[in-house]
Tab-separated table of C-alpha atoms and ligand atoms in Angstrom:
chain	number	residue	atom	x	y	z
G	143	MET	CA	-30.346	-18.169	6.291
G	144	SER	CA	-28.902	-15.801	8.830
G	145	SER	CA	-29.541	-18.308	11.601
G	146	SER	CA	-26.859	-20.583	10.231
G	147	LEU	CA	-24.296	-17.789	10.595
G	148	HIS	CA	-25.144	-17.703	14.287
G	149	ALA	CA	-25.206	-21.452	14.796
G	150	VAL	CA	-22.631	-23.077	17.055
G	151	ASP	CA	-21.327	-24.849	13.956
G	152	ALA	CA	-20.367	-21.599	12.266
G	153	GLU	CA	-18.416	-20.483	15.344
G	154	LEU	CA	-16.729	-23.835	15.724
G	155	ASP	CA	-15.787	-23.802	12.070
G	156	ALA	CA	-14.181	-20.354	12.359
G	157	VAL	CA	-12.373	-21.349	15.546
G	158	ALA	CA	-11.095	-24.514	13.865
G	159	ARG	CA	-9.838	-22.518	10.877
G	160	ASP	CA	-7.976	-20.205	13.246
G	161	ALA	CA	-6.502	-23.121	15.188
G	162	ASP	CA	-5.279	-24.495	11.873
G	163	ASP	CA	-3.533	-21.285	10.894
G	164	PRO	CA	0.271	-21.631	10.975
G	165	LEU	CA	0.659	-17.839	11.267
G	166	ARG	CA	-1.793	-17.396	14.159
G	167	SER	CA	0.892	-16.410	16.693
G	168	PHE	CA	1.694	-13.200	14.774
G	169	ARG	CA	-1.526	-11.673	16.057
G	170	GLU	CA	0.060	-11.661	19.539
G	171	GLU	CA	2.703	-9.257	18.255
G	172	PHE	CA	0.117	-6.524	17.658
G	173	LEU	CA	-1.915	-4.293	19.934
G	174	ILE	CA	-5.542	-4.978	19.042
G	175	PRO	CA	-7.644	-1.902	19.924
G	176	PRO	CA	-10.210	-2.471	22.681
G	177	HIS	CA	-13.939	-2.229	22.151
G	178	GLY	CA	-16.322	-2.443	25.106
G	179	ASP	CA	-15.263	-5.400	27.226
G	180	GLY	CA	-13.561	-7.036	24.284
G	181	HIS	CA	-11.582	-5.904	21.271
G	182	LEU	CA	-12.256	-4.431	17.857
G	183	HIS	CA	-12.606	-6.573	14.783
G	184	TYR	CA	-10.260	-4.381	12.804
G	185	PHE	CA	-10.467	-4.459	9.004
G	186	CYS	CA	-8.762	-1.134	8.346
G	187	GLY	CA	-5.206	-2.261	7.698
G	188	ASN	CA	-5.645	-0.745	4.228
G	189	SER	CA	-5.738	2.629	5.938
G	190	LEU	CA	-3.636	2.334	9.090
G	191	GLY	CA	-2.079	-0.936	10.185
G	192	LEU	CA	-2.073	-1.866	13.872
G	193	GLN	CA	0.793	-1.101	16.203
G	194	PRO	CA	3.390	-3.846	16.643
G	195	ARG	CA	4.074	-4.326	20.350
G	196	ALA	CA	7.787	-3.908	19.640
G	197	ALA	CA	7.372	-0.399	18.188
G	198	ARG	CA	7.443	1.394	21.530
G	199	GLU	CA	10.713	-0.192	22.578
G	200	VAL	CA	12.639	0.622	19.404
G	201	ILE	CA	11.462	4.228	19.491
G	202	GLU	CA	12.367	4.492	23.174
G	203	LEU	CA	15.785	3.052	22.355
G	204	GLU	CA	16.492	5.954	20.012
G	205	LEU	CA	15.130	8.489	22.527
G	206	ASP	CA	17.483	6.958	25.012
G	207	ARG	CA	20.444	7.044	22.659
G	208	TRP	CA	19.682	10.677	21.935
G	209	ALA	CA	19.629	11.392	25.680
G	210	ARG	CA	22.892	9.605	26.363
G	211	LEU	CA	24.865	10.158	23.179
G	212	ALA	CA	23.458	13.314	21.588
G	213	VAL	CA	25.373	14.004	18.376
G	214	GLU	CA	27.501	10.904	18.865
G	215	GLY	CA	24.364	8.868	18.194
G	216	HIS	CA	24.988	9.514	14.527
G	217	PHE	CA	28.112	7.362	14.624
G	218	ARG	CA	27.888	4.994	17.583
G	219	GLY	CA	26.113	1.736	18.238
G	220	ASP	CA	24.319	-0.807	16.081
G	221	THR	CA	21.697	1.709	15.085
G	222	ALA	CA	23.971	4.668	14.288
G	223	TRP	CA	21.712	7.282	12.721
G	224	MET	CA	24.125	8.011	9.891
G	225	THR	CA	23.407	4.651	8.320
G	226	TYR	CA	20.020	3.992	9.915
G	227	HIS	CA	18.160	3.678	6.601
G	228	GLU	CA	20.621	1.031	5.419
G	229	GLY	CA	19.393	-1.274	8.162
G	230	LEU	CA	15.924	-1.155	6.594
G	231	ARG	CA	17.009	-1.814	3.039
G	232	ASP	CA	16.965	-5.616	2.941
G	233	GLY	CA	13.581	-5.833	4.627
G	234	ILE	CA	12.095	-3.381	2.151
G	235	ALA	CA	13.768	-5.097	-0.808
G	236	MET	CA	12.165	-8.376	0.246
G	237	LEU	CA	8.731	-6.796	0.576
G	238	VAL	CA	8.699	-5.388	-2.930
G	239	GLY	CA	10.876	-7.957	-4.708
G	240	ALA	CA	13.765	-5.630	-5.447
G	241	LYS	CA	17.537	-5.609	-5.219
G	242	PRO	CA	18.824	-3.728	-2.170
G	243	ILE	CA	20.316	-0.979	-4.348
G	244	GLU	CA	16.866	-0.324	-5.818
G	245	VAL	CA	15.089	0.708	-2.614
G	246	VAL	CA	15.242	3.334	0.084
G	247	ALA	CA	13.077	4.466	2.994
G	248	MET	CA	12.568	8.212	2.794
G	249	ASN	CA	9.991	11.003	3.023
G	250	THR	CA	6.338	10.158	2.516
G	251	LEU	CA	4.476	8.722	-0.436
G	252	SER	CA	3.250	11.841	-2.231
G	253	VAL	CA	6.661	13.476	-1.773
G	254	ASN	CA	8.374	10.454	-3.295
G	255	LEU	CA	5.972	10.408	-6.237
G	256	HIS	CA	6.932	13.994	-6.984
G	257	LEU	CA	10.656	13.430	-6.569
G	258	LEU	CA	10.612	10.404	-8.835
G	259	MET	CA	8.462	12.123	-11.442
G	260	VAL	CA	11.050	14.894	-11.550
G	261	SER	CA	13.415	12.251	-12.893
G	262	PHE	CA	11.079	9.985	-14.823
G	263	TYR	CA	8.401	12.290	-16.183
G	264	ARG	CA	10.246	14.339	-18.801
G	265	PRO	CA	7.503	15.529	-21.134
G	266	THR	CA	8.215	16.825	-24.627
G	267	HIS	CA	5.802	18.402	-27.100
G	268	ALA	CA	5.640	15.122	-28.984
G	269	ARG	CA	5.247	13.047	-25.831
G	270	PRO	CA	3.704	15.020	-22.966
G	271	ALA	CA	1.025	12.738	-21.484
G	272	ILE	CA	0.582	10.770	-18.266
G	273	LEU	CA	-1.757	7.785	-18.113
G	274	ILE	CA	-3.525	6.994	-14.837
G	275	GLU	CA	-6.704	5.153	-13.921
G	276	ALA	CA	-9.908	7.199	-13.642
G	277	GLY	CA	-10.849	7.659	-9.996
G	278	ALA	CA	-7.235	7.537	-8.868
G	279	PHE	CA	-6.401	8.350	-5.261
G	280	PRO	CA	-6.707	12.153	-5.010
G	281	SER	CA	-3.111	12.733	-3.953
G	282	ASP	CA	-1.823	10.864	-7.008
G	283	ARG	CA	-4.120	12.819	-9.256
G	284	HIS	CA	-3.024	16.110	-7.687
G	285	ALA	CA	0.589	15.049	-8.112
G	286	VAL	CA	0.346	14.179	-11.810
G	287	GLU	CA	-1.805	17.171	-12.628
G	288	SER	CA	0.585	19.569	-10.923
G	289	GLN	CA	3.583	17.908	-12.581
G	290	ILE	CA	1.968	18.404	-15.977
G	291	ARG	CA	1.323	22.077	-15.193
G	292	PHE	CA	4.809	22.490	-13.747
G	293	HIS	CA	6.236	21.526	-17.141
G	294	GLY	CA	3.979	24.046	-18.858
G	295	PHE	CA	1.494	21.574	-20.303
G	296	ASP	CA	-2.275	21.425	-19.967
G	297	PRO	CA	-3.788	18.573	-17.949
G	298	ALA	CA	-6.932	18.757	-20.070
G	299	GLN	CA	-4.834	17.498	-22.968
G	300	CYS	CA	-2.047	15.651	-21.226
G	301	LEU	CA	-3.720	13.706	-18.441
G	302	ILE	CA	-5.288	10.507	-19.724
G	303	GLU	CA	-7.634	8.943	-17.170
G	304	LEU	CA	-8.680	5.466	-18.180
G	305	ALA	CA	-12.335	4.797	-17.376
G	306	PRO	CA	-13.354	1.395	-16.021
G	307	ASP	CA	-14.879	-1.009	-18.534
G	308	GLU	CA	-16.068	-3.719	-16.154
G	309	PRO	CA	-19.421	-3.511	-14.330
G	310	GLY	CA	-18.193	-2.926	-10.766
G	311	GLY	CA	-15.785	-0.200	-11.830
G	312	THR	CA	-12.766	-2.402	-12.454
G	313	LEU	CA	-10.507	-2.477	-15.515
G	314	SER	CA	-9.768	-5.315	-17.911
G	315	MET	CA	-6.210	-5.844	-19.119
G	316	GLN	CA	-7.547	-5.490	-22.654
G	317	THR	CA	-8.703	-1.925	-21.984
G	318	ILE	CA	-5.327	-1.023	-20.522
G	319	ALA	CA	-3.580	-2.598	-23.503
G	320	ASP	CA	-5.886	-0.747	-25.911
G	321	VAL	CA	-5.227	2.699	-24.459
G	322	ILE	CA	-1.468	2.110	-24.425
G	323	GLU	CA	-1.693	0.937	-28.022
G	324	ARG	CA	-3.848	3.889	-29.084
G	325	GLU	CA	-2.123	6.685	-27.145
G	326	GLY	CA	1.311	5.138	-26.664
G	327	ASN	CA	3.261	7.510	-28.843
G	328	ARG	CA	2.231	10.529	-26.763
G	329	ILE	CA	2.462	8.919	-23.318
G	330	ALA	CA	5.566	9.955	-21.386
G	331	LEU	CA	4.618	8.131	-18.192
G	332	VAL	CA	2.232	5.420	-17.080
G	333	LEU	CA	1.592	5.836	-13.344
G	334	TRP	CA	-0.414	2.865	-12.121
G	335	PRO	CA	-1.568	1.439	-8.787
G	336	GLY	CA	-0.492	-2.022	-7.661
G	337	VAL	CA	-3.910	-2.385	-6.025
G	338	GLN	CA	-6.600	0.224	-6.680
G	339	TYR	CA	-7.665	1.724	-3.367
G	340	ARG	CA	-11.410	1.912	-3.982
G	341	THR	CA	-12.081	-1.308	-5.886
G	342	GLY	CA	-9.322	-3.470	-4.414
G	343	GLN	CA	-8.354	-4.586	-7.931
G	344	ALA	CA	-4.763	-5.828	-8.319
G	345	PHE	CA	-2.956	-5.419	-11.636
G	346	ASP	CA	-0.425	-7.385	-13.642
G	347	LEU	CA	2.470	-4.989	-13.185
G	348	ALA	CA	4.893	-6.869	-15.433
G	349	GLU	CA	2.411	-6.845	-18.308
G	350	ILE	CA	1.614	-3.143	-17.925
G	351	THR	CA	5.330	-2.371	-17.905
G	352	ARG	CA	5.939	-4.507	-20.957
G	353	LEU	CA	3.186	-2.801	-22.937
G	354	ALA	CA	4.202	0.714	-21.893
G	355	HIS	CA	7.910	0.184	-22.508
G	356	ALA	CA	7.126	-1.246	-25.929
G	357	ARG	CA	5.572	2.118	-26.795
G	358	GLY	CA	8.460	4.103	-25.302
G	359	ALA	CA	6.792	5.296	-22.093
G	360	MET	CA	8.265	5.301	-18.601
G	361	VAL	CA	6.434	3.284	-15.941
G	362	GLY	CA	5.951	4.073	-12.261
G	363	PHE	CA	3.842	2.240	-9.709
G	364	ASP	CA	2.049	3.474	-6.621
G	365	LEU	CA	2.127	0.469	-4.330
G	366	ALA	CA	0.355	2.009	-1.327
G	367	HIS	CA	-2.268	-0.757	-1.267
G	368	ALA	CA	-0.061	-3.509	-2.646
G	369	VAL	CA	2.971	-3.499	-0.370
G	370	GLY	CA	2.630	-5.900	2.547
G	371	ASN	CA	-0.556	-7.180	0.875
G	372	LEU	CA	0.702	-9.047	-2.200
G	373	PRO	CA	4.057	-10.625	-2.992
G	374	LEU	CA	5.690	-8.199	-5.401
G	375	ALA	CA	8.487	-8.626	-7.930
G	376	LEU	CA	9.324	-5.054	-8.829
G	377	HIS	CA	12.746	-5.731	-10.265
G	378	ASP	CA	11.496	-8.457	-12.583
G	379	ALA	CA	8.373	-6.469	-13.448
G	380	ASP	CA	10.894	-3.967	-14.785
G	381	ALA	CA	9.199	-0.746	-13.611
G	382	ASP	CA	11.314	2.376	-13.814
G	383	PHE	CA	10.261	3.569	-10.374
G	384	ALA	CA	7.755	2.969	-7.618
G	385	ALA	CA	6.669	4.597	-4.375
G	386	TRP	CA	4.539	3.460	-1.463
G	387	CYS	CA	3.722	4.233	2.142
G	388	HIS	CA	4.475	2.046	5.154
G	389	TYR	CA	1.527	2.891	7.398
G	390	LYS	CA	-1.088	0.719	5.680
G	391	TYR	CA	-0.361	-3.018	5.508
G	392	VAL	CA	3.246	-2.585	6.674
G	393	ASN	CA	2.174	-1.309	10.123
G	394	ALA	CA	4.931	1.269	10.657
G	395	GLY	CA	2.652	3.889	12.219
G	396	PRO	CA	0.740	7.014	11.204
G	397	GLY	CA	2.648	9.062	8.643
G	398	ALA	CA	5.444	6.477	8.616
G	399	VAL	CA	8.535	7.057	6.507
G	400	ALA	CA	7.691	5.826	3.001
G	401	GLY	CA	9.487	3.716	0.407
G	402	ALA	CA	10.887	4.320	-3.058
G	403	PHE	CA	12.201	2.068	-5.822
G	404	VAL	CA	14.396	2.971	-8.758
G	405	HIS	CA	15.227	0.121	-11.117
G	406	ALA	CA	18.866	-1.026	-11.090
G	407	ARG	CA	19.295	-0.039	-14.732
G	408	HIS	CA	19.013	3.602	-13.598
G	409	ALA	CA	21.322	3.114	-10.589
G	410	HIS	CA	24.275	4.889	-12.181
G	411	ALA	CA	22.422	6.998	-14.726
G	412	ASP	CA	22.918	10.730	-14.606
G	413	LEU	CA	19.225	11.556	-14.326
G	414	PRO	CA	17.876	15.011	-13.603
G	415	ARG	CA	16.685	15.176	-10.028
G	416	PHE	CA	15.972	17.477	-7.124
G	417	ALA	CA	19.052	16.848	-5.028
G	418	GLY	CA	19.931	17.130	-1.345
G	419	TRP	CA	23.003	16.275	0.671
G	420	TRP	CA	21.707	12.923	1.911
G	421	GLY	CA	21.564	11.676	-1.668
G	422	HIS	CA	25.199	12.557	-2.154
G	423	GLU	CA	27.674	9.757	-2.578
G	424	LYS	CA	28.431	8.487	0.935
G	425	THR	CA	32.209	8.495	1.143
G	426	SER	CA	32.487	12.125	0.102
G	427	ARG	CA	29.273	13.509	1.607
G	428	PHE	CA	31.086	15.056	4.540
G	429	ALA	CA	33.787	16.601	2.410
G	430	MET	CA	31.025	19.179	2.083
G	431	GLY	CA	32.012	20.067	-1.468
G	432	PRO	CA	29.724	22.138	-3.672
G	433	GLN	CA	29.395	19.515	-6.430
G	434	PHE	CA	26.547	16.991	-6.156
G	435	VAL	CA	27.612	13.419	-6.836
G	436	PRO	CA	24.600	11.109	-6.500
G	437	ALA	CA	24.890	7.924	-4.492
G	438	PRO	CA	24.193	4.965	-6.765
G	439	GLY	CA	20.677	3.565	-6.744
G	440	ALA	CA	17.562	4.716	-4.944
G	441	GLU	CA	19.591	6.267	-2.099
G	442	GLY	CA	20.691	8.939	-4.515
G	443	TRP	CA	17.172	10.412	-4.388
G	444	GLN	CA	17.315	11.145	-0.647
G	445	LEU	CA	17.284	14.783	0.317
G	446	SER	CA	17.572	15.145	4.065
G	447	ASN	CA	18.933	13.241	6.985
G	448	PRO	CA	15.944	11.149	7.951
G	449	PRO	CA	13.537	11.400	10.914
G	450	ILE	CA	15.009	8.637	13.064
G	451	LEU	CA	12.204	8.481	15.647
G	452	ALA	CA	9.651	7.881	12.898
G	453	MET	CA	11.907	5.545	10.994
G	454	ALA	CA	12.505	3.435	14.085
G	455	ALA	CA	8.978	1.992	13.879
G	456	LEU	CA	9.840	0.523	10.501
G	457	ARG	CA	12.365	-1.868	12.014
G	458	PRO	CA	9.981	-4.109	13.982
G	459	ALA	CA	7.345	-3.780	11.262
G	460	LEU	CA	9.712	-5.073	8.587
G	461	GLY	CA	11.074	-7.694	10.964
G	462	ILE	CA	7.607	-9.205	11.304
G	463	PHE	CA	7.293	-9.531	7.511
G	464	GLN	CA	10.724	-11.117	7.287
G	465	ARG	CA	9.745	-13.746	9.838
G	466	ALA	CA	6.265	-14.391	8.458
G	467	GLY	CA	7.343	-14.362	4.798
G	468	MET	CA	5.293	-12.771	2.047
G	469	SER	CA	4.371	-16.062	0.378
G	470	ARG	CA	3.022	-17.604	3.594
G	471	LEU	CA	1.137	-14.384	4.292
G	472	ARG	CA	-0.384	-14.487	0.837
G	473	GLU	CA	-1.498	-18.096	1.384
G	474	LYS	CA	-3.239	-17.108	4.578
G	475	SER	CA	-4.651	-13.988	2.983
G	476	LEU	CA	-6.206	-16.063	0.199
G	477	ARG	CA	-7.854	-18.304	2.794
G	478	LEU	CA	-9.061	-15.443	4.971
G	479	THR	CA	-10.446	-13.266	2.177
G	480	GLY	CA	-11.823	-16.393	0.470
G	481	TYR	CA	-13.680	-17.185	3.692
G	482	LEU	CA	-15.119	-13.659	3.766
G	483	GLU	CA	-16.163	-14.028	0.133
G	484	SER	CA	-17.830	-17.393	0.743
G	485	LEU	CA	-19.776	-16.116	3.763
G	486	ILE	CA	-21.043	-13.225	1.650
G	487	HIS	CA	-22.033	-15.509	-1.233
G	488	GLU	CA	-23.718	-18.062	1.003
G	489	HIS	CA	-25.466	-15.823	3.503
G	490	LEU	CA	-25.461	-12.197	2.444
G	491	ALA	CA	-25.816	-12.188	-1.340
G	492	ASP	CA	-29.163	-10.417	-1.018
G	493	VAL	CA	-27.496	-7.505	0.833
G	494	LEU	CA	-23.963	-7.165	-0.479
G	495	HIS	CA	-22.417	-6.962	-3.901
G	496	ILE	CA	-18.658	-7.554	-4.132
G	497	VAL	CA	-16.972	-4.943	-6.332
G	498	THR	CA	-13.486	-6.478	-6.133
G	499	PRO	CA	-12.678	-9.031	-8.851
G	500	ALA	CA	-13.362	-12.655	-7.962
G	501	GLU	CA	-10.176	-13.989	-9.611
G	502	THR	CA	-7.631	-14.108	-6.831
G	503	VAL	CA	-4.773	-12.927	-9.074
G	504	ARG	CA	-6.746	-9.713	-9.520
G	505	ARG	CA	-7.072	-8.833	-5.844
G	506	GLY	CA	-5.243	-8.646	-2.525
G	507	CYS	CA	-6.843	-9.034	0.892
G	508	GLN	CA	-9.415	-6.245	0.507
G	509	LEU	CA	-12.995	-6.762	-0.593
G	510	SER	CA	-14.860	-3.621	-1.597
G	511	LEU	CA	-18.562	-4.019	-0.943
G	512	ARG	CA	-21.659	-2.202	-2.109
G	513	VAL	CA	-24.951	-2.536	-0.295
G	514	ARG	CA	-27.506	-3.438	-2.945
G	515	GLU	CA	-30.135	-1.048	-1.610
G	516	GLY	CA	-27.892	1.945	-2.251
G	517	ARG	CA	-25.789	4.530	-0.505
G	518	ASP	CA	-28.045	5.303	2.468
G	519	ALA	CA	-28.404	1.651	3.360
G	520	GLY	CA	-24.648	1.323	2.912
G	521	ARG	CA	-23.975	4.131	5.399
G	522	SER	CA	-26.464	2.609	7.801
G	523	LEU	CA	-24.740	-0.787	7.674
G	524	PHE	CA	-21.311	0.801	7.991
G	525	GLU	CA	-22.368	2.725	11.085
G	526	PHE	CA	-24.053	-0.311	12.608
G	527	LEU	CA	-20.879	-2.334	12.137
G	528	SER	CA	-18.684	0.401	13.645
G	529	GLU	CA	-20.928	0.811	16.701
G	530	ASN	CA	-20.726	-2.897	17.256
G	531	GLY	CA	-16.973	-3.216	17.043
G	532	VAL	CA	-16.446	-4.212	13.411
G	533	LEU	CA	-14.327	-1.522	11.822
G	534	GLY	CA	-14.011	-1.375	8.072
G	535	ASP	CA	-13.914	1.904	6.224
G	536	TRP	CA	-16.155	3.924	4.008
G	537	ARG	CA	-15.125	5.319	0.663
G	538	GLU	CA	-17.402	7.722	-1.136
G	539	PRO	CA	-19.705	7.416	-2.830
G	540	ASP	CA	-20.884	4.012	-1.622
G	541	VAL	CA	-18.110	1.534	-0.878
G	542	ILE	CA	-17.388	-0.327	2.355
G	543	ARG	CA	-13.864	-1.682	2.362
G	544	ILE	CA	-13.173	-4.772	4.457
G	545	SER	CA	-9.536	-5.817	4.505
G	546	PRO	CA	-8.692	-8.907	6.540
G	547	ALA	CA	-4.962	-8.566	7.242
G	548	PRO	CA	-3.302	-11.972	7.512
G	549	LEU	CA	-0.862	-10.789	10.200
G	550	TYR	CA	-3.518	-10.034	12.781
G	551	ASN	CA	-7.028	-10.841	11.571
G	552	THR	CA	-8.778	-14.109	12.347
G	553	HIS	CA	-11.556	-16.147	10.800
G	554	LEU	CA	-13.604	-15.256	13.882
G	555	ASP	CA	-13.192	-11.559	13.014
G	556	VAL	CA	-14.539	-12.314	9.556
G	557	LEU	CA	-17.437	-14.353	10.935
G	558	ARG	CA	-18.303	-11.447	13.274
G	559	PHE	CA	-18.538	-9.118	10.287
G	560	ALA	CA	-20.918	-11.513	8.515
G	561	GLN	CA	-23.024	-12.128	11.624
G	562	LEU	CA	-23.472	-8.430	12.337
G	563	THR	CA	-24.339	-7.724	8.719
G	564	ALA	CA	-27.054	-10.383	8.949
G	565	VAL	CA	-28.357	-8.840	12.194
G	566	TRP	CA	-28.507	-5.448	10.500
G	567	ARG	CA	-30.350	-6.908	7.507
G	568	ASP	CA	-32.889	-8.707	9.673
G	569	SER	CA	-33.497	-5.563	11.747
G	570	THR	CA	-34.151	-3.452	8.642
G	571	ARG	CA	-36.706	-5.859	7.200
Y	52	LIG	C1	-2.692	6.103	1.043
Y	52	LIG	C2	-2.399	6.641	-0.293
Y	52	LIG	C3	-1.790	7.890	-0.466
Y	52	LIG	C4	-1.461	8.771	0.714
Y	52	LIG	O1	-0.391	9.608	0.437
Y	52	LIG	P1	0.538	10.180	1.597
Y	52	LIG	O2	1.532	10.988	0.866
Y	52	LIG	O3	1.105	9.006	2.333
Y	52	LIG	O4	-0.328	10.988	2.523
Y	52	LIG	C5	-1.521	8.318	-1.754
Y	52	LIG	N1	-1.835	7.546	-2.828
Y	52	LIG	C6	-2.425	6.351	-2.689
Y	52	LIG	C7	-2.766	5.534	-3.896
Y	52	LIG	C8	-2.735	5.863	-1.426
Y	52	LIG	O5	-3.346	4.687	-1.297
């Protein structure tokens, strides 16, 4: 079987698929890391997206403006620092399907989760609980647990972690609906991932919101693995808040400035919050008065004047998404990940089990894979792939994540993954 993966036909087929790809030129806008005499087959966009070629120039522009203008850089030029974040708003709103007033680039993901929970997790004795998925990303779990403690409640009672009910570790909508039905009257907040980081499962955010709101709970989404991966419609999904990072599929660089969403219905609400001067209403911010008047919308949650050099990398990253368009990217992503899935089914079913749901509405670009022989074989395959220039990532205890990113991955990259996996299998037999 493996021979057919290495046949000229398989290569020609992958090359033809790439030639057919209307988005193929976007790959040229990224720096593909070298490997040996060639380049890496990079499947780690779920962890750190590749550098857009344009990033260096926009950062250098701000270094230059700092050198020439110093404090005047706050007010002068097209990229005046005072309003720098406003230039990112429309691009972010498009990415997550929000109104411009609902989004802001600020801080980092875990920080934003905390700041938004300060406003939207208001536990009472009757309703103290937070619902998350079991096996949540550690930072999210630390955040909710510490929020519960901060309010004087006990996580052992107030943190509900929903265990997977499907074989690979994924969750059916019925199980989510059941727990909201059963525990709804004591749930203050449902904090849910758009795409679960370990399994790659995508969720119906509108349905989760509908169910939770019907029981009187607030709803927040962590979109770290969903943004730039799936078309999102946060406003229509009706979430109260959301937060995400921009260094994964959005390609804005390590530790990039993150994103936050607050639904328009809260834009003018007088919600409790941890305030800072940058969230103060713009026209009177520099009156420097003692009274905090929040800016309407998500901007009202800002604390500090933002790190411009870091934020600069967001501009070209968002620009690429605006030009490519999320729906065209999703079309390509379905083809590319579908191709990966079909190669696994046809040639590697004896080695790999796909954890991620097969229904395309329940996944983004990532496939989470388990090696059938177990963890040690899984590590061995993962290391073999890495040494040979195919970089996915490893998530304990036994998952290899392969995420073909439609902006820069090719069908040939995917074929290379399958070919090397077959070589590894044949060498271990
Ligand atoms: C990547 C990721 C994080 C990382 O948090 P930072 O604050 O950006 O370091 C947190 N939660 C989830 C679900 C993630 O996928």
